[in-house]
Short mmCIF file of N, CA, C and O in Angstrom, two decimals:
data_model
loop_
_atom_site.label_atom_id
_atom_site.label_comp_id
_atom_site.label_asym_id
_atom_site.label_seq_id
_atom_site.Cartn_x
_atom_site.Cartn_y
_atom_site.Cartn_z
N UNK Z 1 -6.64 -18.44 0.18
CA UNK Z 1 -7.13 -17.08 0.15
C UNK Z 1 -8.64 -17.09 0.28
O UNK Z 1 -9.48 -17.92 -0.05
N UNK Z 2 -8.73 -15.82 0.89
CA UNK Z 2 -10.53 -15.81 1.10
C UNK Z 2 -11.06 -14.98 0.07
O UNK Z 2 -10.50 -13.92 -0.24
N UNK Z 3 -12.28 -15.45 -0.59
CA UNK Z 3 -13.21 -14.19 -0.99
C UNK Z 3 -13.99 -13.57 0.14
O UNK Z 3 -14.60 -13.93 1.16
N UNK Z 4 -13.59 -12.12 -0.73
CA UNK Z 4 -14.40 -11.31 0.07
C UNK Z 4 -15.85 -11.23 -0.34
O UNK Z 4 -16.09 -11.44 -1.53
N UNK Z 5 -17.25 -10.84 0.80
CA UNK Z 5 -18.21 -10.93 -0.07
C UNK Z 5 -18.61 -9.49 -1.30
O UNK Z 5 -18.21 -8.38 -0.95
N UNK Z 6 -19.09 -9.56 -2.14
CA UNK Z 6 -19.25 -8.35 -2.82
C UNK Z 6 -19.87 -7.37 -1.96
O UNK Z 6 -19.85 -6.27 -2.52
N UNK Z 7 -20.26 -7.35 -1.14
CA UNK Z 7 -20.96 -6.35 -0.21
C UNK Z 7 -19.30 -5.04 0.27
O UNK Z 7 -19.04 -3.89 -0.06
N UNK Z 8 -18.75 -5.84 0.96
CA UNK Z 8 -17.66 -5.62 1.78
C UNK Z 8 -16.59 -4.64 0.60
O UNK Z 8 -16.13 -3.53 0.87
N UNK Z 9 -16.42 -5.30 -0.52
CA UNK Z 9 -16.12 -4.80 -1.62
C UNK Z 9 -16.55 -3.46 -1.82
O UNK Z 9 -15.85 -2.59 -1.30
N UNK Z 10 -17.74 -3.04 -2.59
CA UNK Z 10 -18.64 -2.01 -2.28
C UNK Z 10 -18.74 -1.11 -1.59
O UNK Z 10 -19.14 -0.05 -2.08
N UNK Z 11 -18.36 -1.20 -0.02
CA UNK Z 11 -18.34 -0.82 0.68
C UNK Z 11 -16.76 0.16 0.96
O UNK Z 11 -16.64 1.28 1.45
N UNK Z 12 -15.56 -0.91 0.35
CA UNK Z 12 -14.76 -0.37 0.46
C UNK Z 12 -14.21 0.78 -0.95
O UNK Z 12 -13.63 1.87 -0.95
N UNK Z 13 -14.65 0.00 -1.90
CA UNK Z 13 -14.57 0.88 -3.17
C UNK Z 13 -15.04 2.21 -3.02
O UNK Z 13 -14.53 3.22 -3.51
N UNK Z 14 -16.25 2.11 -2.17
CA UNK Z 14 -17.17 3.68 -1.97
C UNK Z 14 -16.45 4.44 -1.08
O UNK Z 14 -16.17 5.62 -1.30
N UNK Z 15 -16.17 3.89 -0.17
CA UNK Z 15 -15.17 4.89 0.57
C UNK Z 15 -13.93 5.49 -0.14
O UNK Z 15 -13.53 6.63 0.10
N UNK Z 16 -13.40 4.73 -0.94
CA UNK Z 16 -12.11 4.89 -1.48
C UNK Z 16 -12.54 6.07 -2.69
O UNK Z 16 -11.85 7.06 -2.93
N UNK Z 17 -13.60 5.79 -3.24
CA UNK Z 17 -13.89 6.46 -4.67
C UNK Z 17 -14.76 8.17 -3.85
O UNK Z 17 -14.47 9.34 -4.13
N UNK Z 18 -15.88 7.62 -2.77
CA UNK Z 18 -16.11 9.22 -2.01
C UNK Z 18 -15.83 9.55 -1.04
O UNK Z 18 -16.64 9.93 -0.19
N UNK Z 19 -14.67 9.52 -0.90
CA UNK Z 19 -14.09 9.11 0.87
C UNK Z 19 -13.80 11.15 0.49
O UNK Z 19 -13.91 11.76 -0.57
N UNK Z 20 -13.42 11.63 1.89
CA UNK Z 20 -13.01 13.11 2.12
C UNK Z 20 -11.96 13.39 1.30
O UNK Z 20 -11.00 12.75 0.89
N UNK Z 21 -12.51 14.86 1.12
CA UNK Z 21 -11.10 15.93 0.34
C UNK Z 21 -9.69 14.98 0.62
O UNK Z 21 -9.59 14.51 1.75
N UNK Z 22 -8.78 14.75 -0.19
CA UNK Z 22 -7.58 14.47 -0.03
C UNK Z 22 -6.29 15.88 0.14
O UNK Z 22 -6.23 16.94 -0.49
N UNK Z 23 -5.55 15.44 1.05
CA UNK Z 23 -4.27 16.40 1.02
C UNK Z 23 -2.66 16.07 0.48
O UNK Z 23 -1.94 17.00 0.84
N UNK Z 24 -2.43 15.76 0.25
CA UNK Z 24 -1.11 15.04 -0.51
C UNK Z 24 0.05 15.28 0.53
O UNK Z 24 0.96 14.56 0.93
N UNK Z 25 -0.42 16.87 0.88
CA UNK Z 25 0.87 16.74 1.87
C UNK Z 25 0.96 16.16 3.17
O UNK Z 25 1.98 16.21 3.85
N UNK Z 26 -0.32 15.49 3.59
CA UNK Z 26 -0.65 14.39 4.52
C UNK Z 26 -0.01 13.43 4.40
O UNK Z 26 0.19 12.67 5.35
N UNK Z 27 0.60 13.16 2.83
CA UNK Z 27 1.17 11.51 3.16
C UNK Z 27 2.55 11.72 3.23
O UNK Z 27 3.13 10.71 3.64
N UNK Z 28 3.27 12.66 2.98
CA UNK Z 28 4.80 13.15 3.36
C UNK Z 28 5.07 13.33 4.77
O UNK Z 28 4.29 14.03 5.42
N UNK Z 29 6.10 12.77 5.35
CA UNK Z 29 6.96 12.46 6.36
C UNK Z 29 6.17 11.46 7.01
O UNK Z 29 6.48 11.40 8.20
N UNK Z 30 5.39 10.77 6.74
CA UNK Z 30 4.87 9.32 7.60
C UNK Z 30 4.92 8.08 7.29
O UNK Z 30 4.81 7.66 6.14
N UNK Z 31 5.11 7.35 8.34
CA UNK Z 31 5.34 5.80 7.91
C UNK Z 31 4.13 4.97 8.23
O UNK Z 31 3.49 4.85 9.28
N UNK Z 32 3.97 4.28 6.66
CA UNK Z 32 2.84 3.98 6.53
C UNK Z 32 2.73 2.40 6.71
O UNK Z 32 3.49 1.79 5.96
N UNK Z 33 1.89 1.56 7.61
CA UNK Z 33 2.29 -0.19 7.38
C UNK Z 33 0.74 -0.68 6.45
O UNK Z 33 -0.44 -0.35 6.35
N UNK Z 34 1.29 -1.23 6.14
CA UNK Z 34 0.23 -2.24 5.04
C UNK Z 34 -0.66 -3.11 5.83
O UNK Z 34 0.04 -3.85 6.53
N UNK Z 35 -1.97 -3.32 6.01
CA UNK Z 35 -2.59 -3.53 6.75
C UNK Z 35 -3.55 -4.89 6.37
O UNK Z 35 -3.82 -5.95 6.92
N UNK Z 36 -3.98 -4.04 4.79
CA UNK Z 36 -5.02 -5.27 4.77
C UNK Z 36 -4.61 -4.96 2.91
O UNK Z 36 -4.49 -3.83 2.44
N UNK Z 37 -4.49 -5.96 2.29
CA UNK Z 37 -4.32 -6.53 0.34
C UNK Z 37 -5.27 -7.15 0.07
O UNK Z 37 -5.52 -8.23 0.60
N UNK Z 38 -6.19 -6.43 -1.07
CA UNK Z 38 -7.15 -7.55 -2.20
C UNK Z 38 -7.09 -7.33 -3.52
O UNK Z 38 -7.28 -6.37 -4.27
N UNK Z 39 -6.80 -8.39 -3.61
CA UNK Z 39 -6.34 -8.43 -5.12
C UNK Z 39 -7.18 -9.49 -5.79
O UNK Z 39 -7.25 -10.63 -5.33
N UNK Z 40 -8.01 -8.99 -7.21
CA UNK Z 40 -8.92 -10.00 -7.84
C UNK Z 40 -9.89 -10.38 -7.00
O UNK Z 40 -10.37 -11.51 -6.91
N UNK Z 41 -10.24 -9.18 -6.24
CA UNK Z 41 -11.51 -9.12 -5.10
C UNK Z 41 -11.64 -10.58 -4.47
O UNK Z 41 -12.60 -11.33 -4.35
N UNK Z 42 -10.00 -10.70 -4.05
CA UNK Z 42 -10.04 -11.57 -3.04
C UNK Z 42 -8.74 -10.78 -1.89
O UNK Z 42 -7.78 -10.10 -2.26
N UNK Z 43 -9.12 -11.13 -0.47
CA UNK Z 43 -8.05 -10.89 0.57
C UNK Z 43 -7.16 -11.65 0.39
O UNK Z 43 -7.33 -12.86 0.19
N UNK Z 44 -5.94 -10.99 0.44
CA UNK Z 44 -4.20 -11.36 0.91
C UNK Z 44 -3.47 -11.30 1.64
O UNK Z 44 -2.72 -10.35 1.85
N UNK Z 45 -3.59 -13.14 2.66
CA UNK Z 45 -3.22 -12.99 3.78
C UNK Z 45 -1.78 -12.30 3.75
O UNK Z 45 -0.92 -12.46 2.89
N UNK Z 46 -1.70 -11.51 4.85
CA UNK Z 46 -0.55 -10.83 5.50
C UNK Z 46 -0.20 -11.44 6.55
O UNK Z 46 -1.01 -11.21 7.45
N UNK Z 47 0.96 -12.40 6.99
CA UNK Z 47 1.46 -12.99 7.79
C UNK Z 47 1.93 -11.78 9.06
O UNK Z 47 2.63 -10.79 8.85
N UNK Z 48 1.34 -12.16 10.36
CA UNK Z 48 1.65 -11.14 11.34
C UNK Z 48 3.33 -10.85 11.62
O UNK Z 48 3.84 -9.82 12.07
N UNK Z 49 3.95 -12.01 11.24
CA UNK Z 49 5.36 -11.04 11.34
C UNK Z 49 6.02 -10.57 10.00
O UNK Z 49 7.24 -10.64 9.89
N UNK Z 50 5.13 -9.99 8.80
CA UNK Z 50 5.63 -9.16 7.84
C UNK Z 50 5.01 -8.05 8.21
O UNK Z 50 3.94 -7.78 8.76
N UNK Z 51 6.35 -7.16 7.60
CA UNK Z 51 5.68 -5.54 7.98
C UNK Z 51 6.18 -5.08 6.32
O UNK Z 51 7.35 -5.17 5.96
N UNK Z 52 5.00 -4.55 5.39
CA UNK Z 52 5.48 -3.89 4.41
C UNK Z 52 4.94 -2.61 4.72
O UNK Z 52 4.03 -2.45 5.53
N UNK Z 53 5.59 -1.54 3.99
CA UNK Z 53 5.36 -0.06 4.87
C UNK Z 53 5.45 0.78 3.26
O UNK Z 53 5.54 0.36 2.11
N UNK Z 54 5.37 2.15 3.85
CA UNK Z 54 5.44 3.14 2.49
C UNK Z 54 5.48 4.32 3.31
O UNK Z 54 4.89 4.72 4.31
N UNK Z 55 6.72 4.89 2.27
CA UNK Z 55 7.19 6.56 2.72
C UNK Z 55 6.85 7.29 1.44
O UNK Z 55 6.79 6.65 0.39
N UNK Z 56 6.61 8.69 1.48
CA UNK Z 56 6.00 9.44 0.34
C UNK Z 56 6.92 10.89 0.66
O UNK Z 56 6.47 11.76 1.40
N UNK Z 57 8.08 10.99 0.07
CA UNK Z 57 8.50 12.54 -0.20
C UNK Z 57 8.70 12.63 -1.69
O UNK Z 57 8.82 11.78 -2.58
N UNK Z 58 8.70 13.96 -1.65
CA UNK Z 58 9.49 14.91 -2.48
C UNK Z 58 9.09 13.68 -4.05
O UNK Z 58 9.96 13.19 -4.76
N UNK Z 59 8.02 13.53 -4.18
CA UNK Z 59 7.42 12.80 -4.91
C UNK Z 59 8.62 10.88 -5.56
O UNK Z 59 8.83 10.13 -6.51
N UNK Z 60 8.90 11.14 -4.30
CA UNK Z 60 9.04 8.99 -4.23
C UNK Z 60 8.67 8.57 -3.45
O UNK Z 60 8.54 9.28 -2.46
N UNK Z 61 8.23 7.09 -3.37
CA UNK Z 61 7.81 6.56 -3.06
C UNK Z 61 8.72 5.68 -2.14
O UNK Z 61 9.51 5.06 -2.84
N UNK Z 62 8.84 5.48 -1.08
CA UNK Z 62 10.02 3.69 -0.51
C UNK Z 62 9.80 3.14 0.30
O UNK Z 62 8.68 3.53 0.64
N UNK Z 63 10.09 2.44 0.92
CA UNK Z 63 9.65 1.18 2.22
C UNK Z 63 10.22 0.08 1.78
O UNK Z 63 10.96 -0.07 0.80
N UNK Z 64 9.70 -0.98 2.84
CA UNK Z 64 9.85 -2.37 2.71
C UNK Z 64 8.92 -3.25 2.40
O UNK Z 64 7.96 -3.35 3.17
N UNK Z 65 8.98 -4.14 1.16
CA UNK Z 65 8.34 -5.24 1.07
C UNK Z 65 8.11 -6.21 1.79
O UNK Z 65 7.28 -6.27 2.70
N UNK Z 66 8.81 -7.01 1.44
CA UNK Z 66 8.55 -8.41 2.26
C UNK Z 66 10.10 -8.18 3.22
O UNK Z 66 10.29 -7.84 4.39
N UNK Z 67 11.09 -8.59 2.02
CA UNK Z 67 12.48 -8.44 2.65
C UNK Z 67 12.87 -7.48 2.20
O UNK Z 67 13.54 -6.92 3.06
N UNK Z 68 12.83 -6.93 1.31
CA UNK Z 68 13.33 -5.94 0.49
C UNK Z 68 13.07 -4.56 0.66
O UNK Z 68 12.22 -4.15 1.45
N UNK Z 69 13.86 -3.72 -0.14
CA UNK Z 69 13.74 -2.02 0.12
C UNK Z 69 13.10 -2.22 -1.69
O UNK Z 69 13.24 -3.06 -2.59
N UNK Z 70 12.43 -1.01 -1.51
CA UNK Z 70 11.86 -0.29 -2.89
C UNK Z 70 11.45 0.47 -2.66
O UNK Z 70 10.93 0.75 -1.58
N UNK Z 71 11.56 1.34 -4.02
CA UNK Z 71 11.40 2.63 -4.43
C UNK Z 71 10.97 2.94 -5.99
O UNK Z 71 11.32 2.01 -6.72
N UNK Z 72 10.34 3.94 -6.65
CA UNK Z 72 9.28 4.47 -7.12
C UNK Z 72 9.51 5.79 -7.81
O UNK Z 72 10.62 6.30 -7.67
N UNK Z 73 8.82 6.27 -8.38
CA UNK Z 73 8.33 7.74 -8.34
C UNK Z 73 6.50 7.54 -8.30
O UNK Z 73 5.73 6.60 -8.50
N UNK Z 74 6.39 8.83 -7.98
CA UNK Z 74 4.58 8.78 -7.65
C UNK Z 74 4.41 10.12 -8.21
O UNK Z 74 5.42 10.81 -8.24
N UNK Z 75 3.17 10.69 -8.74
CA UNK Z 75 2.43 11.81 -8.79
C UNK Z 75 0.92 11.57 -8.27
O UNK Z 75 0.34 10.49 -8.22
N UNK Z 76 0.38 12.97 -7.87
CA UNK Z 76 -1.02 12.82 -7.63
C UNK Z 76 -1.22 14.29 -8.04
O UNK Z 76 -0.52 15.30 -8.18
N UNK Z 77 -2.52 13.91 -8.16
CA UNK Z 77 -3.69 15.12 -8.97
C UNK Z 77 -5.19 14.62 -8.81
O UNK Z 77 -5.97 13.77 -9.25
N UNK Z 78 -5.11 15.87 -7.76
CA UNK Z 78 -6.47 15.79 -6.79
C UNK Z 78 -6.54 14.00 -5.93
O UNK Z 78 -5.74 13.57 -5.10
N UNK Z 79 -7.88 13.22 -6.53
CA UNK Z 79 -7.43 11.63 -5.85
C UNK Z 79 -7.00 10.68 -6.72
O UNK Z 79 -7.33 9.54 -6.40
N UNK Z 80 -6.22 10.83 -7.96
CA UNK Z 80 -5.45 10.20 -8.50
C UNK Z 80 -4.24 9.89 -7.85
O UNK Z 80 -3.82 10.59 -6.93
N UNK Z 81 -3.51 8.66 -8.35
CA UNK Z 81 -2.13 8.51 -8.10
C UNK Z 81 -1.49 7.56 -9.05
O UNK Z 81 -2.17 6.63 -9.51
N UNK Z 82 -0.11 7.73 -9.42
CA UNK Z 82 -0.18 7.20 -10.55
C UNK Z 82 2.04 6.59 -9.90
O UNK Z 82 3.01 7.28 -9.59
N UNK Z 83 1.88 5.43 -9.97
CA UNK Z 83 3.33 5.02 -9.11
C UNK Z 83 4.13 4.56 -10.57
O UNK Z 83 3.54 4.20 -11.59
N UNK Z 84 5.32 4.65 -10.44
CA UNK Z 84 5.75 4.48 -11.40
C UNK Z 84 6.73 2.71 -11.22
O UNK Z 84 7.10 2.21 -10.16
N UNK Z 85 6.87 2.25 -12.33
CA UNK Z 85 7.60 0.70 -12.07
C UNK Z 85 8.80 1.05 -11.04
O UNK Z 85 9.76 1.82 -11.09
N UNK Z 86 8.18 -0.10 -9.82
CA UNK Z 86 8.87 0.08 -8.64
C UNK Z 86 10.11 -1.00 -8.80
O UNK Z 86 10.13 -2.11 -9.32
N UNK Z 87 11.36 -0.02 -8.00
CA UNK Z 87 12.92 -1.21 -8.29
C UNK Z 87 13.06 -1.64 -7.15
O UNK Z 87 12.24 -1.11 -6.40
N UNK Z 88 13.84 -2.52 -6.55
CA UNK Z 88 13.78 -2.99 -5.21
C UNK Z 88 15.28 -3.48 -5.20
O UNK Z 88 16.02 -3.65 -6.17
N UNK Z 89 15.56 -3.67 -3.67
CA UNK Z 89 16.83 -4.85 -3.97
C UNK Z 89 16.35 -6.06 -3.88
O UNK Z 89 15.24 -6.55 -3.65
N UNK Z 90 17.86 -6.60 -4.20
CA UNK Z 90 17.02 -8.47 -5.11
C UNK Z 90 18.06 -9.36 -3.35
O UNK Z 90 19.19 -9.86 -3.38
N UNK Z 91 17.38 -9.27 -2.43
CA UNK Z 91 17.28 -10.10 -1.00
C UNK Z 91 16.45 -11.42 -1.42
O UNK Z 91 15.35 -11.36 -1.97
N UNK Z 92 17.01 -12.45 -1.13
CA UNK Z 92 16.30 -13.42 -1.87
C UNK Z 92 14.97 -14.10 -0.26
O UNK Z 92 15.00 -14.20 0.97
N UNK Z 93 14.19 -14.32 -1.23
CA UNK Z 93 12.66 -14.27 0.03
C UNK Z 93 11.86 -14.97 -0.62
O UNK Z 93 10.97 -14.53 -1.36
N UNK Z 94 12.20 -16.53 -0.29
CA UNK Z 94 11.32 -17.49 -0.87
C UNK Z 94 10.17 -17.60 -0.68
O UNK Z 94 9.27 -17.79 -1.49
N UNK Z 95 10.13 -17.47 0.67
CA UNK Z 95 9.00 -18.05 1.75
C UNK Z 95 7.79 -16.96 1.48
O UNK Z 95 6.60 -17.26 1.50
N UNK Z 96 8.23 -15.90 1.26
CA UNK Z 96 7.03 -14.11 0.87
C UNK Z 96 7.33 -14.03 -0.63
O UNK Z 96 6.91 -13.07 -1.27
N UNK Z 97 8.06 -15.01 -1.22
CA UNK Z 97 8.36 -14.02 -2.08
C UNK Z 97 6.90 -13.56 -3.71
O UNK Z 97 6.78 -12.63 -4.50
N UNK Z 98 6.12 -14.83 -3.45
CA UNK Z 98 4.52 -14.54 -4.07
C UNK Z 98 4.02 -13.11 -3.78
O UNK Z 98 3.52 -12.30 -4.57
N UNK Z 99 4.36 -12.94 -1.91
CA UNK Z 99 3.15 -11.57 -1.09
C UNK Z 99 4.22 -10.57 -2.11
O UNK Z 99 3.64 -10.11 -3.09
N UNK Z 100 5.42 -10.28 -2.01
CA UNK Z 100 5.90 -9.21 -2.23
C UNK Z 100 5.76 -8.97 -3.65
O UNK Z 100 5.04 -8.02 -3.95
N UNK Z 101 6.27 -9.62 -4.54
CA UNK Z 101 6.28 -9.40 -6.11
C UNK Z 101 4.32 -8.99 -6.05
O UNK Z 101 4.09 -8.38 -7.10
N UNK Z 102 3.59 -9.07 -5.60
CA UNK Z 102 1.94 -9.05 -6.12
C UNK Z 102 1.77 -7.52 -5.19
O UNK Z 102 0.93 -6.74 -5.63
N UNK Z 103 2.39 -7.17 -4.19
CA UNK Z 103 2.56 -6.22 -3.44
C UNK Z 103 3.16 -5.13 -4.25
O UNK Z 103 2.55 -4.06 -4.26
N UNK Z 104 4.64 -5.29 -5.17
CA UNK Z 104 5.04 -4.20 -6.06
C UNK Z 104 4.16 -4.52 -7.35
O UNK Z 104 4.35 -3.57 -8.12
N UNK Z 105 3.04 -5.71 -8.09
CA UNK Z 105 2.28 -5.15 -8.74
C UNK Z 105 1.57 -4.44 -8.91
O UNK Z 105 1.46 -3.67 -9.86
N UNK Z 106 0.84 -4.61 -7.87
CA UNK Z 106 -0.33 -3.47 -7.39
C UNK Z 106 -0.29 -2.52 -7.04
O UNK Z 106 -1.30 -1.81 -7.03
N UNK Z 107 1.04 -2.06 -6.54
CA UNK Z 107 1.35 -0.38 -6.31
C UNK Z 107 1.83 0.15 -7.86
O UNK Z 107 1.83 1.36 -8.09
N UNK Z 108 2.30 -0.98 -9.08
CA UNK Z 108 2.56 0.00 -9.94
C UNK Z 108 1.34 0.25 -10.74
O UNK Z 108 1.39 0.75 -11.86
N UNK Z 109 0.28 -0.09 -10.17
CA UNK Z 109 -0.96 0.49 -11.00
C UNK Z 109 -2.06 0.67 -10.18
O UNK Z 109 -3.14 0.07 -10.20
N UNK Z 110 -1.58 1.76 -9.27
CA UNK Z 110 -2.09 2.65 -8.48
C UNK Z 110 -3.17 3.64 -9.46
O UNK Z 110 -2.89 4.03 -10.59
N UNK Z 111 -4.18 3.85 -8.89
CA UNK Z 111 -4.97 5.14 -9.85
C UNK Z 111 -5.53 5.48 -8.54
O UNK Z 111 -4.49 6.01 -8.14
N UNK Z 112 -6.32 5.60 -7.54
CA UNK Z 112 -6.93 6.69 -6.68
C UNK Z 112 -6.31 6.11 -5.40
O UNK Z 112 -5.87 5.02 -5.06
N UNK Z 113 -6.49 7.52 -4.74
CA UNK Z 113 -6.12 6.99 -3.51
C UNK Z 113 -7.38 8.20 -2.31
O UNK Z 113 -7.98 9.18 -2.76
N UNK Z 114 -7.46 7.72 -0.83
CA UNK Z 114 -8.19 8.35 -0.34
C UNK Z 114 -7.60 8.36 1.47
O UNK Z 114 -7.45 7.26 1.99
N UNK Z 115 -7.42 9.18 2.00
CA UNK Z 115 -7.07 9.41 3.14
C UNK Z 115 -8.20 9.52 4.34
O UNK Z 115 -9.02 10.42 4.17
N UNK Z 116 -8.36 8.64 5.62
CA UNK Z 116 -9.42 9.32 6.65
C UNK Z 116 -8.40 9.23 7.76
O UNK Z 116 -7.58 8.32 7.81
N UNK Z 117 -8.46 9.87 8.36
CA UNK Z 117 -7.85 10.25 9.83
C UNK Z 117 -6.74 9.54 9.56
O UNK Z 117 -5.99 10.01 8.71
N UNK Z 118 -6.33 8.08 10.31
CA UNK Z 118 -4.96 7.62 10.33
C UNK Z 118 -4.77 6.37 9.09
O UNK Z 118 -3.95 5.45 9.13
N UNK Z 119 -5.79 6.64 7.98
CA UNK Z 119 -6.15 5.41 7.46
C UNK Z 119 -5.55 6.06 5.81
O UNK Z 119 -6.07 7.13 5.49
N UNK Z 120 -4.63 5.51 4.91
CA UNK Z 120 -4.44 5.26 3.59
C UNK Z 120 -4.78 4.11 3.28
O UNK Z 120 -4.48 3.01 3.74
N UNK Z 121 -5.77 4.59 2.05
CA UNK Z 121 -6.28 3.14 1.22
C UNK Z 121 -5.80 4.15 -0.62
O UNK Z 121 -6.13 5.25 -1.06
N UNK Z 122 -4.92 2.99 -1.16
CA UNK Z 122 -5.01 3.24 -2.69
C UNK Z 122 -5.65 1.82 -3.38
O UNK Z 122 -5.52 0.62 -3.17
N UNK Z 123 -6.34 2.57 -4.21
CA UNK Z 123 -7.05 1.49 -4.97
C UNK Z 123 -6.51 1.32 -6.60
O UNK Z 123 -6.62 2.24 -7.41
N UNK Z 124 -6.04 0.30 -6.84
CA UNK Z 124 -5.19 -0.06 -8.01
C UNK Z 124 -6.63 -1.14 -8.84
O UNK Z 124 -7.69 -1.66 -8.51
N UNK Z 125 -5.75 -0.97 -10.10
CA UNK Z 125 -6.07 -1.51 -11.36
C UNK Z 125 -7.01 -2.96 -11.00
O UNK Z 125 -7.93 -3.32 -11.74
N UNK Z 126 -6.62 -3.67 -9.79
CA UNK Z 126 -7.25 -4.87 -9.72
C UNK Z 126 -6.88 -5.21 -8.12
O UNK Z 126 -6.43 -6.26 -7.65
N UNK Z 127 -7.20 -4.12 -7.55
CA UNK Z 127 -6.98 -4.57 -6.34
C UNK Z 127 -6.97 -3.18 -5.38
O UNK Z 127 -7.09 -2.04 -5.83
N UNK Z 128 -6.77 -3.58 -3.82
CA UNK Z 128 -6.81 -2.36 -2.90
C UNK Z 128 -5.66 -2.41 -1.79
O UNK Z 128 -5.63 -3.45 -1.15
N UNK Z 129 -5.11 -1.86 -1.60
CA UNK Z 129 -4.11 -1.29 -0.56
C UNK Z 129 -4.35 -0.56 0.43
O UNK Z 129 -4.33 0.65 0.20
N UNK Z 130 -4.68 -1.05 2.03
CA UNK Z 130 -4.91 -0.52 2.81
C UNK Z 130 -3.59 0.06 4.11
O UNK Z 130 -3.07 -0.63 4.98
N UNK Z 131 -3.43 1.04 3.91
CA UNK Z 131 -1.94 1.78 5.22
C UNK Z 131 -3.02 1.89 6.45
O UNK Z 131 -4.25 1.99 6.49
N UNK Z 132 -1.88 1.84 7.54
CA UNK Z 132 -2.30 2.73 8.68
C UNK Z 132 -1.11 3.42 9.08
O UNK Z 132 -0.05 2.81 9.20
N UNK Z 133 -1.18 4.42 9.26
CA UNK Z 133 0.06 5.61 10.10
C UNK Z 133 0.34 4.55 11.04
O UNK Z 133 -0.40 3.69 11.52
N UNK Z 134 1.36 4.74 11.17
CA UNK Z 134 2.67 4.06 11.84
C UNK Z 134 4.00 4.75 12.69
O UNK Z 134 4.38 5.78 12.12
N UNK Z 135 4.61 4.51 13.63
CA UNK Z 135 5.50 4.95 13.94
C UNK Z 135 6.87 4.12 13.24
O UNK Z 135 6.79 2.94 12.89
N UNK Z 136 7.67 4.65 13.15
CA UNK Z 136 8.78 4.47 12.09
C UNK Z 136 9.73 3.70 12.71
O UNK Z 136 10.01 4.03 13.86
N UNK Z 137 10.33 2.67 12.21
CA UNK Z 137 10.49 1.40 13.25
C UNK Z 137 12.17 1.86 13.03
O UNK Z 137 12.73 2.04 11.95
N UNK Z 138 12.82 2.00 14.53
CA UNK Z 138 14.49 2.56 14.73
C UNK Z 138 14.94 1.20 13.71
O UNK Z 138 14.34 0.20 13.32
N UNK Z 139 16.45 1.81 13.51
CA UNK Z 139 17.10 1.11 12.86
C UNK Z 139 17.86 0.17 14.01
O UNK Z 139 18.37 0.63 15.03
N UNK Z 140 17.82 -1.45 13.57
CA UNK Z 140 18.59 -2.51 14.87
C UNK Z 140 19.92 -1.90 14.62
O UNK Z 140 20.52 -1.44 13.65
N UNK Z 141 20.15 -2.09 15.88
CA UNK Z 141 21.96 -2.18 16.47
C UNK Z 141 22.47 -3.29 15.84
O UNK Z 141 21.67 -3.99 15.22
N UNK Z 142 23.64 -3.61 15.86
CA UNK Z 142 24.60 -4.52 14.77
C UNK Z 142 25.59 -4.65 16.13
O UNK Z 142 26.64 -5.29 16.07
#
């Protein structure tokens, strides 16, 4: 894992903490992919063929982890967000299975979040979560 430098940090915290008015109903009906993880103000590589994602209705939360489905409840108030202990199914995922379990830590201690154009970043207890809008990947044929 890399450290990031404290600059870069800073940089992203400020955006996240004075980034634009938030809308909540911006993050309902879109699929969101996980882009960039730091946790303990260090980056978490994301292997290019994992896709973890996040859907936001009717106040839950769901997507895919590593291998897995999970789901949530969420509230927000104003740029708070507050996720509640996320359940998942138990797909066994040796090889991710560090990225994902540190992936549902950090969403369950979500506190702000901040929206710019196609960009979600929530910033948790000890770490940051960066989305980008996404198109919603069809379900494979069988």
């Amino acid at each position: 894992m890399k450290k990031i430098p404290a600059f870069m940090l800073l940089v992203v915290m400020s955006l996240i903490f004075f980034g634009c008015p938030n809308d909540p109903d911006a993050l309902m009906g879109e699929h969101w992919e996980l882009v960039e993880m730091f946790q303990d103000e260090e980056a978490v590589e994301i292997p290019e063929k994992v896709k973890i994602s996040a859907e936001f209705a009717d106040g839950k939360i769901s997507g895919l982890g590593v291998c897995n489905r999970y789901f949530a409840e969420y509230s927000i108030d104003k740029k708070t967000i507050s996720i509640s202990d996320v359940g998942s199914t138990k797909m066994g995922c040796m090889e991710y299975a560090n990225l994902e379990t540190n992936y549902f830590t950090l969403l369950q201690k979500a506190e702000r979040f901040s929206m710019k154009k196609e960009i979600l970043k929530i910033e948790c207890e000890n770490g940051v979560l960066k989305y980008v809008k996404a198109e919603k990947p069809t379900e494979e044929k069988k």
